Amino acid sequence: MQGKLSCSKLLIILCLFAITGASPASTNSPASQLDTVKSTSLQTGIKKELHRVKFQKRTVEKVYSKEVLDQPRESPWGTTTREQKMGLEFNDKEYREIDSYCKRRGIEWFASSWDIDSQLFLRRFNLKYNKVASAMLTHRELLHTIAEEKKYTFVSTGMSTYEEINRTYKALIHYGVQLAMTNCVSEYPPKYKDVNFGVITEMKQIAAAIELGLDVDYTKNLELVRRLKDLV
């Protein structure tokens, strides 16, 4: 694609911030999981003058079926998928520590919830933003629960159809939610040839009046971000 993107605004969502319950670097050491997030991901963000961090929140027993959770899977937390998933999730105490840590350092944090209980859990922290994970565009009840809060909402669209993107856009706009929709190829980190910036202009046809952007892991591919900025 040549020339400038025909978007009024282009937002780059940097997936240095797309930390799950545990960052990849911490999955081999459950005891240091939260310390690793603070000492690596958050500190890296501070050094690079980045001001927001995003987590993921799941109620494991609701997001995954019993059959999936009972499957054998070796991890630092045990021998089943259930133990691995539970081990990766931060609990209430750990989220309170994250909240306190971020406030002391002037970092805004938020999270993408994968179920309604997780979204209701996040409300206790009075977060400024919401985030819809790519996999949740088809979860209509969750979308309505998020929309009711009327917070600025980031929506990732990895592996989604244009129909799903359009339906999500309409559902959130119906509640008067301000939002940014981001192209995401669900590859971390992606190769430049796989990013397909042209999707952003296609999304512009669906959502002309909102911010559009790219959800990308830039931590190992700064050149990708530089090229994106050249298109704006």
JSON list of N, CA and C in Angstrom, two decimals, residues 130-186:
[
{"chain": "A", "resi": 130, "resn": "ASN", "atom": "N", "xyz": [-11.84, 0.67, 29.00]},
{"chain": "A", "resi": 130, "resn": "ASN", "atom": "CA", "xyz": [-12.17, -0.73, 28.82]},
{"chain": "A", "resi": 130, "resn": "ASN", "atom": "C", "xyz": [-11.48, -1.25, 27.57]},
{"chain": "A", "resi": 131, "resn": "LYS", "atom": "N", "xyz": [-11.39, -2.55, 27.46]},
{"chain": "A", "resi": 131, "resn": "LYS", "atom": "CA", "xyz": [-10.76, -3.18, 26.29]},
{"chain": "A", "resi": 131, "resn": "LYS", "atom": "C", "xyz": [-11.55, -4.43, 25.94]},
{"chain": "A", "resi": 132, "resn": "VAL", "atom": "N", "xyz": [-11.92, -4.54, 24.66]},
{"chain": "A", "resi": 132, "resn": "VAL", "atom": "CA", "xyz": [-12.58, -5.74, 24.16]},
{"chain": "A", "resi": 132, "resn": "VAL", "atom": "C", "xyz": [-11.54, -6.58, 23.44]},
{"chain": "A", "resi": 133, "resn": "ALA", "atom": "N", "xyz": [-11.30, -7.78, 23.94]},
{"chain": "A", "resi": 133, "resn": "ALA", "atom": "CA", "xyz": [-10.34, -8.67, 23.29]},
{"chain": "A", "resi": 133, "resn": "ALA", "atom": "C", "xyz": [-10.90, -9.18, 21.98]},
{"chain": "A", "resi": 134, "resn": "SER", "atom": "N", "xyz": [-10.03, -9.51, 21.04]},
{"chain": "A", "resi": 134, "resn": "SER", "atom": "CA", "xyz": [-10.47, -9.99, 19.73]},
{"chain": "A", "resi": 134, "resn": "SER", "atom": "C", "xyz": [-11.45, -11.15, 19.85]},
{"chain": "A", "resi": 135, "resn": "ALA", "atom": "N", "xyz": [-11.17, -12.06, 20.77]},
{"chain": "A", "resi": 135, "resn": "ALA", "atom": "CA", "xyz": [-11.99, -13.27, 20.91]},
{"chain": "A", "resi": 135, "resn": "ALA", "atom": "C", "xyz": [-13.38, -12.98, 21.47]},
{"chain": "A", "resi": 136, "resn": "MET", "atom": "N", "xyz": [-13.60, -11.77, 21.98]},
{"chain": "A", "resi": 136, "resn": "MET", "atom": "CA", "xyz": [-14.86, -11.46, 22.65]},
{"chain": "A", "resi": 136, "resn": "MET", "atom": "C", "xyz": [-15.84, -10.67, 21.78]},
{"chain": "A", "resi": 137, "resn": "LEU", "atom": "N", "xyz": [-15.53, -10.45, 20.52]},
{"chain": "A", "resi": 137, "resn": "LEU", "atom": "CA", "xyz": [-16.44, -9.69, 19.66]},
{"chain": "A", "resi": 137, "resn": "LEU", "atom": "C", "xyz": [-17.77, -10.41, 19.46]},
{"chain": "A", "resi": 138, "resn": "THR", "atom": "N", "xyz": [-17.80, -11.71, 19.66]},
{"chain": "A", "resi": 138, "resn": "THR", "atom": "CA", "xyz": [-19.04, -12.47, 19.49]},
{"chain": "A", "resi": 138, "resn": "THR", "atom": "C", "xyz": [-19.78, -12.69, 20.81]},
{"chain": "A", "resi": 139, "resn": "HIS", "atom": "N", "xyz": [-19.25, -12.19, 21.91]},
{"chain": "A", "resi": 139, "resn": "HIS", "atom": "CA", "xyz": [-19.88, -12.35, 23.23]},
{"chain": "A", "resi": 139, "resn": "HIS", "atom": "C", "xyz": [-20.78, -11.13, 23.47]},
{"chain": "A", "resi": 140, "resn": "ARG", "atom": "N", "xyz": [-22.01, -11.20, 23.00]},
{"chain": "A", "resi": 140, "resn": "ARG", "atom": "CA", "xyz": [-22.88, -10.03, 23.00]},
{"chain": "A", "resi": 140, "resn": "ARG", "atom": "C", "xyz": [-23.22, -9.54, 24.41]},
{"chain": "A", "resi": 141, "resn": "GLU", "atom": "N", "xyz": [-23.46, -10.46, 25.32]},
{"chain": "A", "resi": 141, "resn": "GLU", "atom": "CA", "xyz": [-23.80, -10.04, 26.69]},
{"chain": "A", "resi": 141, "resn": "GLU", "atom": "C", "xyz": [-22.64, -9.30, 27.32]},
{"chain": "A", "resi": 142, "resn": "LEU", "atom": "N", "xyz": [-21.42, -9.77, 27.09]},
{"chain": "A", "resi": 142, "resn": "LEU", "atom": "CA", "xyz": [-20.25, -9.09, 27.63]},
{"chain": "A", "resi": 142, "resn": "LEU", "atom": "C", "xyz": [-20.11, -7.71, 27.00]},
{"chain": "A", "resi": 143, "resn": "LEU", "atom": "N", "xyz": [-20.32, -7.60, 25.70]},
{"chain": "A", "resi": 143, "resn": "LEU", "atom": "CA", "xyz": [-20.23, -6.30, 25.04]},
{"chain": "A", "resi": 143, "resn": "LEU", "atom": "C", "xyz": [-21.22, -5.31, 25.65]},
{"chain": "A", "resi": 144, "resn": "HIS", "atom": "N", "xyz": [-22.42, -5.76, 25.95]},
{"chain": "A", "resi": 144, "resn": "HIS", "atom": "CA", "xyz": [-23.41, -4.87, 26.55]},
{"chain": "A", "resi": 144, "resn": "HIS", "atom": "C", "xyz": [-23.01, -4.47, 27.97]},
{"chain": "A", "resi": 145, "resn": "THR", "atom": "N", "xyz": [-22.43, -5.41, 28.70]},
{"chain": "A", "resi": 145, "resn": "THR", "atom": "CA", "xyz": [-21.97, -5.11, 30.06]},
{"chain": "A", "resi": 145, "resn": "THR", "atom": "C", "xyz": [-20.86, -4.05, 30.02]},
{"chain": "A", "resi": 146, "resn": "ILE", "atom": "N", "xyz": [-19.95, -4.19, 29.07]},
{"chain": "A", "resi": 146, "resn": "ILE", "atom": "CA", "xyz": [-18.88, -3.20, 28.90]},
{"chain": "A", "resi": 146, "resn": "ILE", "atom": "C", "xyz": [-19.45, -1.85, 28.47]},
{"chain": "A", "resi": 147, "resn": "ALA", "atom": "N", "xyz": [-20.37, -1.89, 27.52]},
{"chain": "A", "resi": 147, "resn": "ALA", "atom": "CA", "xyz": [-20.93, -0.65, 26.97]},
{"chain": "A", "resi": 147, "resn": "ALA", "atom": "C", "xyz": [-21.69, 0.15, 28.02]},
{"chain": "A", "resi": 148, "resn": "GLU", "atom": "N", "xyz": [-22.33, -0.54, 28.96]},
{"chain": "A", "resi": 148, "resn": "GLU", "atom": "CA", "xyz": [-23.10, 0.15, 30.00]},
{"chain": "A", "resi": 148, "resn": "GLU", "atom": "C", "xyz": [-22.24, 1.10, 30.82]},
{"chain": "A", "resi": 149, "resn": "GLU", "atom": "N", "xyz": [-20.95, 0.83, 30.89]},
{"chain": "A", "resi": 149, "resn": "GLU", "atom": "CA", "xyz": [-20.05, 1.68, 31.68]},
{"chain": "A", "resi": 149, "resn": "GLU", "atom": "C", "xyz": [-19.72, 2.98, 30.96]},
{"chain": "A", "resi": 150, "resn": "LYS", "atom": "N", "xyz": [-19.92, 3.00, 29.66]},
{"chain": "A", "resi": 150, "resn": "LYS", "atom": "CA", "xyz": [-19.71, 4.21, 28.85]},
{"chain": "A", "resi": 150, "resn": "LYS", "atom": "C", "xyz": [-18.29, 4.78, 28.98]},
{"chain": "A", "resi": 151, "resn": "LYS", "atom": "N", "xyz": [-17.33, 3.90, 29.16]},
{"chain": "A", "resi": 151, "resn": "LYS", "atom": "CA", "xyz": [-15.93, 4.33, 29.20]},
{"chain": "A", "resi": 151, "resn": "LYS", "atom": "C", "xyz": [-15.33, 4.25, 27.80]},
{"chain": "A", "resi": 152, "resn": "TYR", "atom": "N", "xyz": [-14.27, 5.04, 27.60]},
{"chain": "A", "resi": 152, "resn": "TYR", "atom": "CA", "xyz": [-13.53, 4.93, 26.34]},
{"chain": "A", "resi": 152, "resn": "TYR", "atom": "C", "xyz": [-13.05, 3.49, 26.21]},
{"chain": "A", "resi": 153, "resn": "THR", "atom": "N", "xyz": [-13.32, 2.87, 25.06]},
{"chain": "A", "resi": 153, "resn": "THR", "atom": "CA", "xyz": [-13.10, 1.44, 24.90]},
{"chain": "A", "resi": 153, "resn": "THR", "atom": "C", "xyz": [-12.24, 1.14, 23.68]},
{"chain": "A", "resi": 154, "resn": "PHE", "atom": "N", "xyz": [-11.20, 0.34, 23.88]},
{"chain": "A", "resi": 154, "resn": "PHE", "atom": "CA", "xyz": [-10.36, -0.15, 22.80]},
{"chain": "A", "resi": 154, "resn": "PHE", "atom": "C", "xyz": [-10.91, -1.50, 22.35]},
{"chain": "A", "resi": 155, "resn": "VAL", "atom": "N", "xyz": [-11.01, -1.70, 21.05]},
{"chain": "A", "resi": 155, "resn": "VAL", "atom": "CA", "xyz": [-11.54, -2.96, 20.51]},
{"chain": "A", "resi": 155, "resn": "VAL", "atom": "C", "xyz": [-10.52, -3.55, 19.55]},
{"chain": "A", "resi": 156, "resn": "SER", "atom": "N", "xyz": [-9.99, -4.72, 19.87]},
{"chain": "A", "resi": 156, "resn": "SER", "atom": "CA", "xyz": [-9.10, -5.43, 18.95]},
{"chain": "A", "resi": 156, "resn": "SER", "atom": "C", "xyz": [-9.94, -6.34, 18.05]},
{"chain": "A", "resi": 157, "resn": "THR", "atom": "N", "xyz": [-9.49, -6.55, 16.83]},
{"chain": "A", "resi": 157, "resn": "THR", "atom": "CA", "xyz": [-10.32, -7.24, 15.85]},
{"chain": "A", "resi": 157, "resn": "THR", "atom": "C", "xyz": [-9.62, -8.45, 15.22]},
{"chain": "A", "resi": 158, "resn": "GLY", "atom": "N", "xyz": [-8.64, -9.03, 15.91]},
{"chain": "A", "resi": 158, "resn": "GLY", "atom": "CA", "xyz": [-7.93, -10.18, 15.37]},
{"chain": "A", "resi": 158, "resn": "GLY", "atom": "C", "xyz": [-8.86, -11.34, 15.08]},
{"chain": "A", "resi": 159, "resn": "MET", "atom": "N", "xyz": [-8.71, -11.95, 13.91]},
{"chain": "A", "resi": 159, "resn": "MET", "atom": "CA", "xyz": [-9.46, -13.15, 13.50]},
{"chain": "A", "resi": 159, "resn": "MET", "atom": "C", "xyz": [-10.96, -12.90, 13.39]},
{"chain": "A", "resi": 160, "resn": "SER", "atom": "N", "xyz": [-11.37, -11.63, 13.30]},
{"chain": "A", "resi": 160, "resn": "SER", "atom": "CA", "xyz": [-12.79, -11.28, 13.23]},
{"chain": "A", "resi": 160, "resn": "SER", "atom": "C", "xyz": [-13.20, -10.99, 11.79]},
{"chain": "A", "resi": 161, "resn": "THR", "atom": "N", "xyz": [-14.47, -11.27, 11.48]},
{"chain": "A", "resi": 161, "resn": "THR", "atom": "CA", "xyz": [-15.01, -10.93, 10.18]},
{"chain": "A", "resi": 161, "resn": "THR", "atom": "C", "xyz": [-15.48, -9.47, 10.18]},
{"chain": "A", "resi": 162, "resn": "TYR", "atom": "N", "xyz": [-15.67, -8.91, 8.99]},
{"chain": "A", "resi": 162, "resn": "TYR", "atom": "CA", "xyz": [-16.19, -7.54, 8.92]},
{"chain": "A", "resi": 162, "resn": "TYR", "atom": "C", "xyz": [-17.58, -7.47, 9.52]},
{"chain": "A", "resi": 163, "resn": "GLU", "atom": "N", "xyz": [-18.36, -8.53, 9.37]},
{"chain": "A", "resi": 163, "resn": "GLU", "atom": "CA", "xyz": [-19.69, -8.55, 9.98]},
{"chain": "A", "resi": 163, "resn": "GLU", "atom": "C", "xyz": [-19.61, -8.45, 11.50]},
{"chain": "A", "resi": 164, "resn": "GLU", "atom": "N", "xyz": [-18.68, -9.18, 12.10]},
{"chain": "A", "resi": 164, "resn": "GLU", "atom": "CA", "xyz": [-18.50, -9.14, 13.55]},
{"chain": "A", "resi": 164, "resn": "GLU", "atom": "C", "xyz": [-18.00, -7.78, 14.01]},
{"chain": "A", "resi": 165, "resn": "ILE", "atom": "N", "xyz": [-17.09, -7.19, 13.23]},
{"chain": "A", "resi": 165, "resn": "ILE", "atom": "CA", "xyz": [-16.58, -5.86, 13.55]},
{"chain": "A", "resi": 165, "resn": "ILE", "atom": "C", "xyz": [-17.71, -4.84, 13.49]},
{"chain": "A", "resi": 166, "resn": "ASN", "atom": "N", "xyz": [-18.51, -4.91, 12.45]},
{"chain": "A", "resi": 166, "resn": "ASN", "atom": "CA", "xyz": [-19.62, -3.97, 12.27]},
{"chain": "A", "resi": 166, "resn": "ASN", "atom": "C", "xyz": [-20.64, -4.12, 13.39]},
{"chain": "A", "resi": 167, "resn": "ARG", "atom": "N", "xyz": [-20.96, -5.34, 13.77]},
{"chain": "A", "resi": 167, "resn": "ARG", "atom": "CA", "xyz": [-21.93, -5.57, 14.84]},
{"chain": "A", "resi": 167, "resn": "ARG", "atom": "C", "xyz": [-21.41, -5.05, 16.17]},
{"chain": "A", "resi": 168, "resn": "THR", "atom": "N", "xyz": [-20.14, -5.25, 16.44]},
{"chain": "A", "resi": 168, "resn": "THR", "atom": "CA", "xyz": [-19.54, -4.74, 17.68]},
{"chain": "A", "resi": 168, "resn": "THR", "atom": "C", "xyz": [-19.55, -3.23, 17.70]},
{"chain": "A", "resi": 169, "resn": "TYR", "atom": "N", "xyz": [-19.18, -2.62, 16.59]},
{"chain": "A", "resi": 169, "resn": "TYR", "atom": "CA", "xyz": [-19.19, -1.17, 16.48]},
{"chain": "A", "resi": 169, "resn": "TYR", "atom": "C", "xyz": [-20.58, -0.61, 16.78]},
{"chain": "A", "resi": 170, "resn": "LYS", "atom": "N", "xyz": [-21.60, -1.19, 16.17]},
{"chain": "A", "resi": 170, "resn": "LYS", "atom": "CA", "xyz": [-22.96, -0.70, 16.37]},
{"chain": "A", "resi": 170, "resn": "LYS", "atom": "C", "xyz": [-23.43, -0.90, 17.81]},
{"chain": "A", "resi": 171, "resn": "ALA", "atom": "N", "xyz": [-23.05, -2.04, 18.41]},
{"chain": "A", "resi": 171, "resn": "ALA", "atom": "CA", "xyz": [-23.47, -2.31, 19.79]},
{"chain": "A", "resi": 171, "resn": "ALA", "atom": "C", "xyz": [-22.90, -1.29, 20.76]},
{"chain": "A", "resi": 172, "resn": "LEU", "atom": "N", "xyz": [-21.64, -0.90, 20.58]},
{"chain": "A", "resi": 172, "resn": "LEU", "atom": "CA", "xyz": [-21.00, 0.04, 21.48]},
{"chain": "A", "resi": 172, "resn": "LEU", "atom": "C", "xyz": [-21.46, 1.47, 21.22]},
{"chain": "A", "resi": 173, "resn": "ILE", "atom": "N", "xyz": [-21.57, 1.83, 19.95]},
{"chain": "A", "resi": 173, "resn": "ILE", "atom": "CA", "xyz": [-22.03, 3.16, 19.60]},
{"chain": "A", "resi": 173, "resn": "ILE", "atom": "C", "xyz": [-23.46, 3.40, 20.08]},
{"chain": "A", "resi": 174, "resn": "HIS", "atom": "N", "xyz": [-24.26, 2.36, 20.09]},
{"chain": "A", "resi": 174, "resn": "HIS", "atom": "CA", "xyz": [-25.65, 2.47, 20.56]},
{"chain": "A", "resi": 174, "resn": "HIS", "atom": "C", "xyz": [-25.71, 3.01, 21.98]},
{"chain": "A", "resi": 175, "resn": "TYR", "atom": "N", "xyz": [-24.70, 2.66, 22.79]},
{"chain": "A", "resi": 175, "resn": "TYR", "atom": "CA", "xyz": [-24.65, 3.12, 24.18]},
{"chain": "A", "resi": 175, "resn": "TYR", "atom": "C", "xyz": [-23.91, 4.46, 24.31]},
{"chain": "A", "resi": 176, "resn": "GLY", "atom": "N", "xyz": [-23.48, 5.02, 23.20]},
{"chain": "A", "resi": 176, "resn": "GLY", "atom": "CA", "xyz": [-22.75, 6.28, 23.26]},
{"chain": "A", "resi": 176, "resn": "GLY", "atom": "C", "xyz": [-21.32, 6.14, 23.70]},
{"chain": "A", "resi": 177, "resn": "VAL", "atom": "N", "xyz": [-20.74, 4.95, 23.50]},
{"chain": "A", "resi": 177, "resn": "VAL", "atom": "CA", "xyz": [-19.36, 4.70, 23.92]},
{"chain": "A", "resi": 177, "resn": "VAL", "atom": "C", "xyz": [-18.39, 5.31, 22.91]},
{"chain": "A", "resi": 178, "resn": "GLN", "atom": "N", "xyz": [-17.39, 6.02, 23.41]},
{"chain": "A", "resi": 178, "resn": "GLN", "atom": "CA", "xyz": [-16.28, 6.46, 22.57]},
{"chain": "A", "resi": 178, "resn": "GLN", "atom": "C", "xyz": [-15.33, 5.28, 22.43]},
{"chain": "A", "resi": 179, "resn": "LEU", "atom": "N", "xyz": [-14.87, 5.01, 21.22]},
{"chain": "A", "resi": 179, "resn": "LEU", "atom": "CA", "xyz": [-14.03, 3.83, 21.06]},
{"chain": "A", "resi": 179, "resn": "LEU", "atom": "C", "xyz": [-12.98, 4.00, 19.99]},
{"chain": "A", "resi": 180, "resn": "ALA", "atom": "N", "xyz": [-11.99, 3.12, 20.08]},
{"chain": "A", "resi": 180, "resn": "ALA", "atom": "CA", "xyz": [-10.96, 2.98, 19.06]},
{"chain": "A", "resi": 180, "resn": "ALA", "atom": "C", "xyz": [-10.95, 1.52, 18.64]},
{"chain": "A", "resi": 181, "resn": "MET", "atom": "N", "xyz": [-11.03, 1.27, 17.35]},
{"chain": "A", "resi": 181, "resn": "MET", "atom": "CA", "xyz": [-11.00, -0.09, 16.83]},
{"chain": "A", "resi": 181, "resn": "MET", "atom": "C", "xyz": [-9.66, -0.31, 16.15]},
{"chain": "A", "resi": 182, "resn": "THR", "atom": "N", "xyz": [-9.03, -1.42, 16.45]},
{"chain": "A", "resi": 182, "resn": "THR", "atom": "CA", "xyz": [-7.67, -1.65, 15.98]},
{"chain": "A", "resi": 182, "resn": "THR", "atom": "C", "xyz": [-7.58, -2.93, 15.16]},
{"chain": "A", "resi": 183, "resn": "ASN", "atom": "N", "xyz": [-6.86, -2.83, 14.05]},
{"chain": "A", "resi": 183, "resn": "ASN", "atom": "CA", "xyz": [-6.53, -4.02, 13.28]},
{"chain": "A", "resi": 183, "resn": "ASN", "atom": "C", "xyz": [-5.53, -4.85, 14.07]},
{"chain": "A", "resi": 184, "resn": "CYS", "atom": "N", "xyz": [-5.77, -6.13, 14.13]},
{"chain": "A", "resi": 184, "resn": "CYS", "atom": "CA", "xyz": [-4.87, -7.03, 14.87]},
{"chain": "A", "resi": 184, "resn": "CYS", "atom": "C", "xyz": [-4.78, -8.34, 14.10]},
{"chain": "A", "resi": 185, "resn": "VAL", "atom": "N", "xyz": [-3.58, -8.83, 13.88]},
{"chain": "A", "resi": 185, "resn": "VAL", "atom": "CA", "xyz": [-3.42, -10.09, 13.15]},
{"chain": "A", "resi": 185, "resn": "VAL", "atom": "C", "xyz": [-3.18, -11.27, 14.09]},
{"chain": "A", "resi": 186, "resn": "SER", "atom": "N", "xyz": [-3.25, -11.02, 15.40]},
{"chain": "A", "resi": 186, "resn": "SER", "atom": "CA", "xyz": [-3.13, -12.09, 16.40]},
{"chain": "A", "resi": 186, "resn": "SER", "atom": "C", "xyz": [-1.84, -12.89, 16.22]}
]
